[in-house]
XYZ file of C-alpha atoms in Angstrom:
772
model
C -50.493 12.066 -87.342
C -48.268 12.614 -84.339
C -45.157 12.090 -86.541
C -46.196 14.977 -88.807
C -47.018 17.335 -85.923
C -43.588 16.779 -84.378
C -41.816 17.507 -87.631
C -38.797 15.664 -89.041
C -36.186 17.524 -86.973
C -37.797 16.978 -83.584
C -38.741 13.385 -84.438
C -35.145 12.636 -85.360
C -33.895 14.175 -82.136
C -36.265 12.102 -80.019
C -35.270 8.978 -81.953
C -31.614 9.685 -81.245
C -32.299 10.224 -77.556
C -34.165 6.935 -77.388
C -31.287 5.108 -79.044
C -28.786 6.670 -76.641
C -30.909 5.526 -73.738
C -30.949 2.008 -75.208
C -27.140 1.996 -75.240
C -25.784 3.165 -78.591
C -25.921 5.999 -81.072
C -27.989 5.988 -84.301
C -27.084 3.295 -86.824
C -26.276 4.381 -90.381
C -25.935 2.715 -93.777
C -22.211 3.545 -93.974
C -19.713 3.944 -91.133
C -19.773 7.580 -90.012
C -17.109 9.267 -87.910
C -17.626 11.827 -85.170
C -15.220 14.766 -85.248
C -14.085 15.793 -81.770
C -13.587 19.492 -81.202
C -10.060 20.747 -80.422
C -9.431 20.311 -76.736
C -12.304 17.872 -76.286
C -11.559 14.883 -74.082
C -10.056 11.971 -76.055
C -10.839 8.411 -74.943
C -8.117 6.543 -73.109
C -7.171 3.418 -75.069
C -8.193 0.815 -72.515
C -10.699 -1.233 -74.539
C -13.721 0.100 -72.633
C -16.242 2.175 -74.561
C -17.315 4.163 -71.510
C -15.922 7.583 -72.430
C -18.387 10.380 -73.106
C -17.451 10.621 -76.777
C -18.655 7.077 -77.467
C -22.165 8.020 -76.313
C -22.369 10.543 -79.156
C -20.607 8.609 -81.920
C -22.859 7.041 -84.602
C -22.903 3.248 -84.482
C -22.709 1.101 -87.606
C -24.005 -2.454 -87.206
C -25.001 -3.540 -90.711
C -22.765 -6.597 -90.558
C -23.348 -9.645 -92.768
C -21.787 -13.090 -92.886
C -18.905 -13.760 -95.305
C -17.784 -17.184 -94.035
C -18.717 -19.991 -94.097
C -21.489 -18.765 -96.421
C -21.864 -15.220 -97.698
C -25.023 -13.102 -98.110
C -26.453 -14.285 -94.789
C -27.289 -12.344 -91.620
C -24.423 -11.818 -89.207
C -23.934 -14.511 -86.607
C -23.980 -12.148 -83.619
C -24.310 -8.442 -83.146
C -21.274 -6.238 -83.779
C -21.084 -2.440 -83.812
C -18.330 -0.064 -84.902
C -17.930 3.606 -84.027
C -15.253 6.014 -85.250
C -13.891 9.155 -83.609
C -11.638 11.702 -85.305
C -9.191 13.517 -83.048
C -6.605 16.104 -84.018
C -4.039 13.441 -84.856
C -5.769 10.049 -85.131
C -8.754 7.907 -86.002
C -10.069 6.004 -82.982
C -12.229 2.929 -83.575
C -14.545 1.530 -80.930
C -15.858 -1.954 -81.716
C -18.313 -3.887 -79.576
C -18.631 -7.654 -80.138
C -21.562 -9.382 -78.431
C -21.288 -13.121 -77.727
C -23.994 -15.386 -76.231
C -21.280 -17.709 -74.833
C -18.505 -15.354 -73.647
C -16.716 -18.157 -71.798
C -15.916 -19.701 -75.207
C -14.147 -16.611 -76.538
C -10.623 -17.563 -77.589
C -8.293 -14.836 -76.343
C -4.738 -16.072 -75.815
C -1.786 -13.730 -75.488
C 0.068 -13.749 -78.795
C 3.101 -12.219 -80.460
C 2.650 -9.242 -82.754
C 1.430 -10.316 -86.202
C 0.231 -13.672 -84.846
C -3.488 -12.928 -84.538
C -4.836 -15.726 -86.705
C -8.091 -17.471 -87.534
C -7.979 -19.603 -84.361
C -8.629 -16.497 -82.212
C -11.576 -14.176 -81.664
C -10.664 -10.853 -83.251
C -11.918 -7.793 -85.067
C -10.043 -6.077 -87.859
C -10.162 -2.696 -89.534
C -9.158 -2.341 -93.186
C -8.678 1.235 -94.353
C -7.863 2.603 -97.799
C -7.051 6.335 -97.491
C -6.366 6.530 -101.246
C -9.860 5.262 -102.022
C -9.078 3.105 -105.074
C -9.580 -0.250 -103.283
C -6.289 -1.442 -104.748
C -4.514 -1.791 -101.397
C -5.616 -1.395 -97.810
C -3.781 -1.071 -94.522
C -5.206 -3.354 -91.892
C -5.015 -3.786 -88.131
C -6.353 -6.903 -86.442
C -6.969 -6.881 -82.684
C -7.744 -10.034 -80.695
C -10.049 -10.263 -77.707
C -6.858 -10.281 -75.603
C -5.580 -7.056 -77.185
C -2.880 -8.687 -79.354
C -2.239 -6.902 -82.655
C -1.501 -7.986 -86.205
C -1.165 -5.371 -88.937
C -0.056 -5.165 -92.535
C -1.135 -4.549 -96.106
C -3.832 -6.201 -98.211
C -3.336 -6.264 -102.000
C -6.307 -6.517 -104.341
C -4.150 -7.604 -107.273
C -3.234 -10.893 -105.555
C -6.156 -10.939 -103.103
C -3.627 -11.618 -100.336
C -2.501 -10.035 -97.082
C 1.060 -9.370 -95.934
C 1.607 -9.064 -92.190
C 5.221 -7.908 -92.503
C 4.603 -4.103 -92.611
C 3.923 -2.648 -89.160
C 2.116 0.571 -88.261
C 2.312 2.526 -85.027
C -1.224 1.675 -83.908
C -2.357 1.413 -80.288
C -5.022 -1.070 -79.244
C -6.626 -2.529 -76.145
C -9.376 -5.039 -75.423
C -11.815 -5.461 -72.553
C -13.691 -8.652 -71.731
C -17.355 -8.090 -70.890
C -20.105 -10.312 -69.445
C -21.703 -10.540 -72.886
C -18.674 -10.374 -75.200
C -15.749 -8.000 -75.579
C -14.906 -4.529 -76.826
C -11.933 -3.069 -78.647
C -10.416 0.401 -78.884
C -7.968 1.000 -81.730
C -6.091 4.267 -82.199
C -4.703 4.750 -85.700
C -2.452 7.848 -85.954
C -2.970 9.955 -89.066
C 0.821 9.907 -89.414
C 0.594 6.145 -90.069
C -1.888 6.585 -92.937
C -0.725 7.240 -96.489
C -3.012 9.428 -98.598
C -2.982 11.985 -101.388
C -2.312 15.674 -100.676
C -5.220 16.811 -102.852
C -7.884 15.406 -105.157
C -8.060 12.011 -103.501
C -11.097 9.761 -103.435
C -13.103 9.325 -100.206
C -11.426 7.199 -97.554
C -12.863 3.691 -97.416
C -12.995 1.146 -94.622
C -14.344 -2.263 -93.717
C -14.548 -3.885 -90.290
C -14.530 -7.657 -89.939
C -15.099 -10.003 -87.023
C -13.711 -13.518 -86.671
C -15.575 -16.058 -84.505
C -13.751 -19.423 -84.186
C -16.149 -22.091 -82.983
C -17.176 -25.455 -84.462
C -17.824 -23.488 -87.636
C -15.541 -20.520 -88.158
C -17.634 -17.449 -88.901
C -16.426 -14.193 -90.448
C -18.790 -11.204 -90.426
C -18.086 -8.033 -92.427
C -19.450 -4.497 -92.329
C -19.734 -4.310 -96.137
C -23.061 -5.967 -97.095
C -22.191 -6.036 -100.806
C -19.081 -8.219 -100.349
C -19.431 -11.794 -101.615
C -17.067 -14.635 -102.441
C -17.535 -13.813 -106.125
C -15.498 -10.599 -105.746
C -12.012 -10.449 -107.280
C -10.629 -9.395 -103.903
C -11.604 -9.189 -100.250
C -11.377 -5.374 -100.358
C -13.527 -4.909 -103.457
C -16.469 -3.457 -101.495
C -14.810 -1.181 -98.932
C -17.317 1.480 -97.879
C -16.842 5.251 -97.715
C -16.085 6.563 -94.231
C -18.494 9.449 -93.795
C -18.121 12.343 -91.403
C -14.500 13.220 -92.217
C -15.590 16.440 -93.942
C -12.504 18.638 -94.370
C -10.162 16.413 -92.374
C -7.764 15.910 -95.294
C -7.623 19.664 -95.927
C -6.781 20.287 -92.287
C -4.068 17.672 -91.846
C -2.521 17.350 -95.309
C 0.106 20.014 -94.547
C 0.836 18.659 -91.102
C 4.368 17.358 -90.627
C 5.218 14.254 -88.591
C 8.717 13.287 -87.493
C 9.804 9.999 -85.927
C 13.209 8.965 -84.610
C 14.128 5.469 -83.404
C 17.715 5.246 -82.140
C 18.973 1.768 -81.319
C 21.965 0.515 -79.393
C 23.276 -3.025 -79.785
C 25.983 -4.670 -77.716
C 27.271 -7.931 -79.124
C 29.901 -10.519 -78.237
C 30.653 -13.212 -80.836
C 32.842 -16.262 -81.208
C 33.305 -17.785 -84.677
C 35.216 -21.021 -85.231
C 35.764 -23.613 -87.930
C 38.050 -26.565 -88.530
C 39.910 -24.614 -91.219
C 40.239 -21.135 -89.672
C 40.353 -21.698 -85.930
C 38.593 -19.417 -83.453
C 37.902 -15.676 -83.707
C 36.355 -13.568 -80.943
C 34.913 -10.075 -81.169
C 33.021 -7.553 -79.097
C 31.161 -4.684 -80.668
C 28.942 -1.801 -79.642
C 26.783 -0.534 -82.498
C 24.687 2.628 -82.546
C 22.094 2.975 -85.284
C 18.903 4.877 -85.983
C 15.820 5.022 -88.129
C 14.411 8.412 -89.045
C 11.002 8.981 -90.599
C 9.725 12.352 -91.786
C 6.367 12.988 -93.351
C 6.623 16.644 -94.450
C 3.028 16.525 -95.659
C 0.366 13.906 -96.348
C 1.692 12.599 -99.669
C 5.417 12.401 -98.873
C 7.324 10.046 -96.584
C 11.113 10.112 -96.202
C 12.949 7.257 -94.453
C 16.576 7.082 -93.379
C 18.306 4.115 -91.773
C 21.827 4.259 -90.360
C 23.738 1.162 -89.348
C 20.597 -0.953 -88.786
C 20.834 -4.108 -86.709
C 18.387 -6.967 -87.296
C 19.342 -9.271 -84.419
C 15.758 -9.316 -83.090
C 14.186 -10.251 -86.419
C 12.717 -13.730 -86.229
C 14.608 -16.554 -87.958
C 13.433 -17.759 -91.353
C 11.669 -21.107 -91.246
C 13.924 -23.922 -92.550
C 13.150 -25.359 -95.994
C 13.915 -28.675 -97.699
C 16.641 -27.757 -100.189
C 18.646 -30.944 -100.746
C 16.707 -32.054 -103.844
C 16.032 -28.570 -105.224
C 17.545 -27.214 -108.414
C 16.517 -23.611 -107.945
C 17.085 -20.949 -105.296
C 14.199 -20.370 -102.873
C 12.965 -16.948 -101.787
C 12.262 -15.985 -98.172
C 9.949 -13.238 -96.881
C 11.141 -9.791 -95.831
C 10.897 -8.940 -92.115
C 13.172 -5.876 -91.755
C 11.255 -2.644 -91.038
C 13.117 -0.244 -93.361
C 12.255 -2.296 -96.436
C 8.564 -2.587 -95.551
C 7.640 1.098 -95.770
C 5.597 1.621 -98.945
C 5.934 -2.047 -99.902
C 2.693 -1.748 -101.867
C 4.225 0.937 -104.133
C 7.181 -1.322 -104.943
C 4.841 -4.122 -105.995
C 2.910 -7.063 -104.557
C 4.728 -8.782 -101.713
C 2.841 -12.098 -101.669
C 2.186 -14.923 -104.103
C -1.076 -14.927 -106.041
C -3.660 -17.731 -106.054
C -1.468 -19.815 -108.373
C 1.415 -19.668 -105.877
C 3.683 -17.283 -107.800
C 4.998 -13.784 -107.036
C 6.559 -12.486 -110.218
C 7.132 -9.019 -108.749
C 10.234 -10.380 -106.978
C 11.987 -10.464 -110.359
C 11.920 -6.658 -110.321
C 12.873 -6.033 -106.689
C 13.685 -8.484 -103.907
C 14.750 -6.731 -100.730
C 16.458 -9.823 -99.322
C 19.070 -9.321 -102.057
C 20.241 -6.488 -99.769
C 22.159 -8.408 -97.114
C 23.712 -6.008 -94.593
C 22.979 -2.323 -95.284
C 25.294 0.294 -93.785
C 22.825 3.069 -94.535
C 19.804 3.682 -96.697
C 17.574 6.496 -97.970
C 14.013 6.148 -99.211
C 11.366 8.581 -100.456
C 7.740 7.752 -101.257
C 5.085 9.993 -102.811
C 1.380 9.300 -103.214
C -0.987 11.358 -105.309
C -4.649 10.977 -106.153
C -3.898 9.076 -109.364
C -0.174 8.348 -109.153
C 2.489 7.140 -106.730
C 6.238 6.626 -106.703
C 9.046 5.400 -104.477
C 12.833 5.492 -104.719
C 15.598 4.175 -102.493
C 19.367 4.174 -102.430
C 21.627 2.345 -99.981
C 25.036 0.866 -99.371
C 25.234 -2.859 -98.688
C 28.175 -4.375 -96.828
C 27.552 -7.594 -98.771
C 28.088 -11.211 -97.871
C 24.887 -12.528 -99.415
C 24.373 -14.424 -102.641
C 24.661 -13.445 -106.275
C 22.299 -15.559 -108.371
C 22.764 -16.473 -112.023
C 19.964 -18.629 -113.314
C 19.617 -21.191 -116.064
C 16.844 -23.373 -117.373
C 17.741 -26.328 -115.135
C 19.403 -24.802 -112.056
C 20.377 -21.628 -110.221
C 24.085 -20.928 -109.838
C 25.215 -18.823 -106.876
C 28.262 -16.954 -105.656
C 29.209 -14.619 -102.816
C 28.365 -10.943 -103.205
C 31.331 -8.568 -103.393
C 31.530 -6.245 -100.390
C 30.522 -2.605 -100.456
C 27.924 -2.413 -103.216
C 25.530 0.439 -103.988
C 21.877 -0.438 -104.657
C 19.233 1.855 -106.147
C 15.616 1.252 -107.117
C 12.746 3.471 -108.255
C 9.221 2.738 -109.390
C 6.348 5.009 -110.333
C 2.756 4.137 -111.182
C -0.087 6.049 -112.809
C -3.726 5.114 -112.134
C -6.229 5.688 -114.944
C -9.965 5.137 -115.153
C -12.544 4.925 -112.394
C -11.378 3.170 -109.204
C -7.912 2.725 -110.713
C -9.029 0.093 -113.226
C -5.912 0.711 -115.332
C -2.485 1.094 -113.784
C 0.741 1.758 -115.702
C 4.153 1.683 -114.014
C 7.816 2.097 -114.858
C 10.879 1.084 -112.870
C 14.647 1.271 -112.856
C 17.030 -0.836 -110.766
C 20.804 -0.385 -110.398
C 23.387 -2.451 -108.494
C 27.043 -1.382 -108.575
C 29.632 -3.657 -106.944
C 32.615 -1.560 -108.077
C 35.544 -2.647 -110.289
C 33.274 -2.509 -113.335
C 30.797 -5.037 -111.911
C 27.275 -3.669 -112.285
C 23.726 -4.694 -113.205
C 20.963 -2.435 -114.550
C 17.292 -3.233 -115.094
C 14.584 -1.051 -116.619
C 11.009 -2.069 -117.184
C 7.327 -1.405 -117.167
C 4.320 -3.201 -115.717
C 0.581 -2.769 -115.963
C -2.695 -3.955 -114.482
C -6.136 -3.670 -116.096
C -9.475 -4.596 -114.584
C -12.066 -4.408 -117.382
C -14.856 -5.498 -115.040
C -15.632 -6.900 -111.636
C -14.652 -10.464 -112.604
C -11.443 -10.093 -114.628
C -7.942 -8.738 -114.161
C -5.000 -8.591 -116.580
C -1.417 -8.009 -115.416
C 1.965 -8.091 -117.055
C 5.475 -6.704 -117.162
C 8.478 -6.319 -119.444
C 11.948 -6.082 -117.866
C 15.235 -5.458 -119.703
C 18.550 -6.203 -118.006
C 22.214 -5.484 -118.638
C 25.051 -6.848 -116.492
C 28.826 -7.163 -116.470
C 28.883 -9.530 -113.491
C 29.153 -13.254 -114.072
C 30.098 -16.442 -112.230
C 32.733 -18.961 -113.173
C 32.317 -22.717 -112.773
C 33.321 -22.540 -109.109
C 30.834 -19.780 -108.247
C 33.454 -17.005 -108.132
C 32.366 -13.544 -109.264
C 34.113 -12.236 -112.359
C 33.743 -9.434 -114.859
C 32.249 -10.463 -118.196
C 31.404 -8.715 -121.425
C 28.083 -6.967 -120.995
C 25.203 -9.451 -121.182
C 21.663 -8.365 -121.968
C 18.391 -10.139 -121.312
C 14.664 -9.692 -120.975
C 11.718 -10.999 -119.046
C 8.127 -10.700 -120.328
C 4.998 -11.891 -118.554
C 1.250 -11.650 -119.097
C -1.351 -12.974 -116.650
C -5.140 -13.161 -116.589
C -7.280 -13.782 -113.521
C -11.029 -14.453 -113.568
C -13.431 -15.037 -110.690
C -17.208 -15.384 -110.625
C -19.869 -17.491 -108.936
C -19.166 -20.519 -111.114
C -15.429 -20.717 -111.734
C -11.999 -19.189 -111.098
C -9.008 -19.131 -113.435
C -5.371 -17.955 -113.375
C -3.528 -18.097 -116.711
C 0.087 -16.941 -117.112
C 2.540 -16.941 -120.007
C 6.128 -15.760 -119.655
C 9.495 -15.732 -121.359
C 12.796 -15.230 -119.533
C 15.821 -14.963 -121.786
C 18.991 -16.891 -120.982
C 21.039 -13.911 -119.802
C 18.376 -12.031 -117.854
C 19.745 -11.042 -114.437
C 18.804 -8.656 -111.650
C 21.035 -8.320 -108.597
C 18.320 -6.285 -106.853
C 15.717 -8.922 -107.681
C 15.079 -12.624 -107.359
C 15.694 -14.615 -110.538
C 15.912 -18.368 -109.951
C 15.266 -19.611 -113.506
C 16.005 -18.183 -116.953
C 16.318 -19.353 -120.533
C 12.736 -20.621 -120.591
C 9.300 -20.064 -122.048
C 6.388 -21.124 -119.821
C 2.606 -21.350 -119.981
C 0.609 -22.147 -116.859
C -3.119 -22.379 -116.130
C -4.735 -23.035 -112.767
C -8.469 -22.977 -112.200
C -11.371 -24.540 -110.429
C -15.088 -25.012 -110.617
C -16.961 -23.737 -107.560
C -19.327 -26.522 -106.556
C -20.753 -24.879 -103.429
C -21.872 -26.625 -100.225
C -22.386 -30.384 -100.096
C -21.961 -33.493 -97.991
C -19.359 -36.245 -97.823
C -19.926 -39.408 -95.760
C -22.407 -37.544 -93.601
C -20.037 -34.584 -93.044
C -21.384 -31.167 -94.036
C -19.064 -29.349 -96.435
C -19.222 -25.555 -96.528
C -17.591 -25.261 -99.926
C -16.152 -27.510 -102.639
C -13.875 -27.012 -105.654
C -12.821 -29.212 -108.576
C -9.341 -28.026 -109.552
C -6.966 -28.418 -112.482
C -3.422 -27.178 -113.022
C -1.654 -27.360 -116.396
C 1.885 -26.153 -117.047
C 4.624 -26.597 -119.604
C 8.106 -25.086 -119.511
C 10.496 -25.282 -122.475
C 14.055 -24.110 -122.904
C 15.376 -21.252 -124.985
C 18.773 -21.645 -126.597
C 21.629 -20.914 -124.182
C 25.027 -21.409 -125.866
C 26.929 -20.353 -122.728
C 25.506 -23.260 -120.706
C 25.180 -25.611 -123.687
C 21.386 -25.777 -123.593
C 19.511 -26.472 -126.808
C 16.172 -24.812 -127.475
C 12.815 -26.592 -127.256
C 13.543 -29.068 -124.451
C 10.701 -29.687 -122.027
C 11.852 -28.766 -118.511
C 8.558 -29.689 -116.891
C 5.036 -30.622 -117.945
C 2.369 -30.659 -115.213
C -1.102 -32.169 -115.379
C -2.671 -32.042 -111.915
C -6.412 -32.640 -111.472
C -7.409 -32.020 -107.878
C -9.992 -30.958 -105.336
C -10.516 -28.772 -102.283
C -13.276 -28.641 -99.709
C -13.966 -26.796 -96.462
C -15.682 -28.155 -93.354
C -16.209 -27.367 -89.690
C -13.483 -25.944 -87.414
C -12.042 -23.945 -90.300
C -10.906 -27.195 -91.876
C -9.657 -27.328 -95.439
C -8.705 -30.527 -97.277
C -7.098 -30.587 -100.707
C -5.312 -32.944 -103.027
C -4.285 -33.681 -106.583
C -2.923 -36.430 -108.781
C 0.384 -35.461 -110.366
C 0.608 -36.795 -113.935
C 3.812 -34.848 -114.485
C 7.070 -34.992 -116.422
C 10.414 -33.450 -115.416
C 13.857 -33.157 -116.974
C 16.783 -32.816 -114.560
C 19.447 -31.567 -116.986
C 19.939 -30.423 -120.535
C 19.927 -33.347 -122.932
C 18.739 -35.672 -120.202
C 15.730 -37.913 -120.176
C 12.224 -36.537 -119.672
C 11.067 -38.519 -116.648
C 7.444 -39.349 -115.948
C 6.627 -38.746 -112.272
C 3.373 -40.064 -110.876
C 2.418 -38.791 -107.426
C -0.539 -38.258 -105.141
C -0.680 -35.133 -102.969
C -2.970 -34.682 -99.967
C -3.104 -31.732 -97.596
C -5.183 -30.408 -94.744
C -5.398 -27.534 -92.306
C -7.652 -26.998 -89.312
C -8.190 -25.046 -86.095
C -9.280 -27.961 -83.883
C -9.691 -26.126 -80.588
C -8.273 -23.798 -77.967
C -5.331 -26.032 -77.009
C -4.396 -27.363 -80.434
C -5.141 -24.126 -82.268
C -3.646 -25.039 -85.659
C -2.590 -28.136 -87.525
C -1.439 -27.983 -91.123
C 0.100 -30.753 -93.190
C 0.806 -31.789 -96.757
C 2.361 -34.949 -98.167
C 3.168 -36.017 -101.717
C 4.250 -39.569 -102.461
C 4.771 -41.745 -105.501
C 7.519 -41.785 -108.136
C 9.613 -38.677 -107.572
C 12.611 -37.242 -109.404
C 16.059 -37.516 -107.824
C 17.647 -34.517 -109.515
C 21.332 -35.236 -108.866
C 20.981 -38.882 -109.916
C 18.772 -37.979 -112.931
C 16.326 -40.797 -112.261
C 13.015 -41.450 -110.555
C 12.191 -43.708 -107.653
C 9.599 -44.264 -104.958
C 9.658 -41.285 -102.629
C 7.863 -38.824 -100.431
C 7.951 -35.168 -99.478
C 5.874 -33.758 -96.671
C 5.574 -31.031 -94.083
C 3.638 -30.696 -90.841
C 2.970 -27.653 -88.686
C 1.200 -27.632 -85.328
C 0.516 -24.802 -82.902
C -0.511 -25.192 -79.265
C -1.535 -22.436 -76.864
C -2.447 -22.825 -73.213
C -3.023 -20.573 -70.240
C -0.745 -20.940 -67.210
C -1.177 -19.734 -63.648
C -0.620 -16.057 -62.806
C -1.898 -14.883 -66.189
C 0.935 -16.432 -68.203
C 0.437 -17.977 -71.637
C 2.545 -20.642 -73.338
C 2.765 -20.833 -77.113
C 4.401 -23.795 -78.866
C 4.880 -24.225 -82.615
C 6.402 -27.276 -84.277
C 7.373 -27.525 -87.952
C 8.598 -30.767 -89.523
C 9.774 -31.416 -93.068
C 10.780 -34.739 -94.595
C 11.701 -35.879 -98.107
C 13.328 -38.904 -99.681
C 13.701 -40.896 -102.888
C 14.723 -44.567 -103.074
C 17.400 -45.903 -105.401
C 16.741 -48.776 -107.878
C 18.106 -51.284 -105.344
C 15.339 -50.309 -102.913
C 17.643 -48.537 -100.483
C 17.276 -44.860 -99.650
C 19.148 -42.662 -102.160
C 18.829 -39.508 -100.058
C 16.939 -38.170 -97.059
C 16.180 -34.502 -96.399
C 14.917 -33.403 -92.979
C 14.098 -30.089 -91.311
C 12.781 -29.338 -87.828
C 11.874 -26.069 -86.147
C 10.559 -25.793 -82.591
C 9.395 -22.432 -81.282
C 8.367 -21.851 -77.672
C 7.121 -18.477 -76.417
C 6.321 -17.804 -72.784
C 4.147 -14.686 -72.593
C 4.908 -13.122 -69.215
C 2.558 -10.215 -69.925
C 1.154 -8.428 -73.006
C 4.518 -6.624 -73.230
C 7.040 -9.228 -72.059
C 7.956 -12.561 -73.604
C 10.670 -15.205 -73.567
C 11.224 -16.856 -76.957
C 13.174 -20.031 -77.743
C 13.796 -21.260 -81.307
C 15.546 -24.507 -82.163
C 16.185 -25.474 -85.793
C 17.863 -28.457 -87.369
C 18.385 -29.425 -91.009
C 19.970 -32.680 -92.166
C 20.573 -33.830 -95.728
C 22.212 -37.207 -96.284
C 22.939 -39.041 -99.540
C 24.311 -42.519 -100.038
C 27.273 -42.802 -102.406
C 26.482 -44.242 -105.834
C 29.499 -45.064 -107.987
C 27.327 -45.885 -110.986
C 25.897 -42.354 -110.988
C 29.212 -40.755 -109.921
C 27.628 -39.472 -106.678
C 29.668 -39.205 -103.480
C 28.205 -39.554 -100.009
C 26.844 -36.413 -98.338
C 26.017 -35.687 -94.733
C 25.210 -31.983 -94.222
C 23.887 -30.911 -90.828
C 22.899 -27.453 -89.597
C 21.683 -26.518 -86.111
C 20.512 -23.178 -84.713
C 19.472 -22.306 -81.162
C 18.129 -18.849 -80.277
C 16.898 -17.575 -76.912
C 15.566 -14.021 -76.491
C 13.870 -12.089 -73.694
C 11.974 -9.075 -74.979
C 10.072 -6.145 -73.490
C 7.970 -4.363 -76.085
C 5.720 -1.311 -75.983
C 4.148 -1.021 -79.438
C 6.676 -0.378 -82.182
C 8.494 2.417 -80.429
C 10.229 0.923 -77.416
C 11.813 -2.513 -77.472
C 14.484 -4.005 -75.235
C 15.907 -7.424 -76.150
C 18.465 -9.731 -74.567
C 19.480 -12.775 -76.551
C 21.802 -15.707 -77.145
C 22.286 -17.345 -80.560
C 24.199 -20.503 -81.354
C 24.760 -22.115 -84.780
C 26.596 -25.250 -85.926
C 27.293 -26.592 -89.406
C 28.852 -29.801 -90.710
C 30.964 -30.558 -92.648
C 33.598 -27.973 -91.821
C 32.943 -27.721 -88.097
C 31.573 -24.179 -88.441
C 30.543 -22.833 -85.032
C 29.053 -19.439 -84.196
C 28.091 -18.181 -80.737
C 26.605 -14.772 -80.027
C 25.312 -12.849 -77.022
C 23.551 -9.561 -77.633
C 21.579 -6.808 -75.950
C 19.554 -4.326 -77.954
C 17.483 -1.295 -77.010
C 15.257 0.667 -79.385
C 13.537 3.874 -78.323
C 10.985 5.759 -80.371
C 10.387 9.506 -80.340
């Protein structure tokens, strides 16, 4: 009776006042933003939600559990509020914790906020198709990781960085986060776009890792983690107001470098160089971004992790870390491997094929149902040219002074972008008649919530070849093709990835990554989802019964003398995976495989057992990850099998030091070998990387990296193999002061040694980057 006398408007007002008095604004079904009036006070980004605007902002707290089990109530209370200022979205997130002394909040490097830490993350899709999302992850210590999430692979890529500002505050009953996301760092359509969508997640690492999400409809059955992003209400005419707004960014950089290069053959060379470069970014309006880089220097980019390469036939790809190439990476194509471990998009464009750019231009456009990007640059060269075959990758040194161009456009059709069609063109001109062109098309189709089809067709033409010694030479124009079709299925009972592809013998792309050609391959990987269970009294959160099948056969290649129809590899790998407490995963498979090392050679049966594990044991030992495969392995150079092993181990330790310092230590070990028929070791392949970071403050750090690789082979006259003893060592020390992405000052020393040849490189550098 009283409710009716008050009326709905007055009753709602009193309800809101009561909720404010309790400590937060009204809770809504979807996240809802509060628009601040022009000139209204904007919260300082200090992690504390005590500004006046937060008292008025609607609070969303409909969080549910995603891990270890979905569809359950959230572990602990979490709220998210959103403010809209004239130039940014500001997120305020409050995370309650009944045991705040157990919150894991170490200082960490940028893009190193991982599952062993307490954090919250915001995923935002300003295009609204739930195909890709930008994300920012903020730890309880205020450390930031950001990047892109791709629905097509259901993977995240932490390489792209956005100019976000974040801070955290520890509270007696938990922690709070403030995250400022400039509108200039968001990519959205100028007109006709779908509603912006977001999801907030919270990671709680305890005995059982828990992940809560703000999207109640999200389950593990979804094709991707961003399948259920929710509309962000309250934006109203924000896009109309800011879509014409122009943003300009300039980041000049100055590098001073002193080097000494020496080798047994060439003696010693010394050089000193001052280098001035710049990166310029202009967003003339919401849907366009123009990037220019001049004389970029990448001395502060972290070293690539060493890999075991001594018993490998094919070239190995490495991830991109250079900022210019990461803008609009999602428009170029997926940057990470899919669930089967493959990233076939690298065949179209692989930015690490650009070794040392002198300058570069890039333009990206995003519409409501289409997007495109194009770049052109000059590369000083010095990297590798790859020419693949069915059994190995040949390599040579890139000619200096090449021009590289790439463009790709995509059209989205159907509701939520269920059908995407794209075309691309890639050009690489080395001069003197040496050039490679690639044109192609790719597509993705999602007929329902459980299935996805993808594929591409690429056509290449090149006049660049390699002779037997790896020297670049001009050849009569060679043409090739690459065709691929993949299907991915995921539901409550089972998951499958099926791929078929054909790569002709002369397919090449000097702007891409092509490590194998002249083959036809079919591969299937899938698993049954068995759900929770128990093993020897240990509770298992999830279990899978896995199977991988693959067969690769040769196409005819007269140039390399390869006959058609030979089996290169045949894989039959039944396996398992299960998850347990402390974010522990254990997996394994039996390898009932066959491999052929060379054309016309014997098809060898290899029988191996693989076991792997990963875990976040605790605050001190925050990560341990290892995998080992042993049994009868193939010695490729000797073309025979023998007892052997290949394994890797990674461990990460973090500990607090006096005076607010933090020490971070990462150790990576790799080891492989195969024994000869006489029982002695035929070869041994080792790699070691030690990384130590002393965090002096959230902005200052001292980083030390030490790497060592060592491949040794015993001579074998019967197999015509000579002894090898190749050693590489790298030592890098860098002191860095960093304020976001805009202002970075680095001082460093690098030292590298290689044997044989006595190659020695020493470098001292200082670099300053300022953002405007």
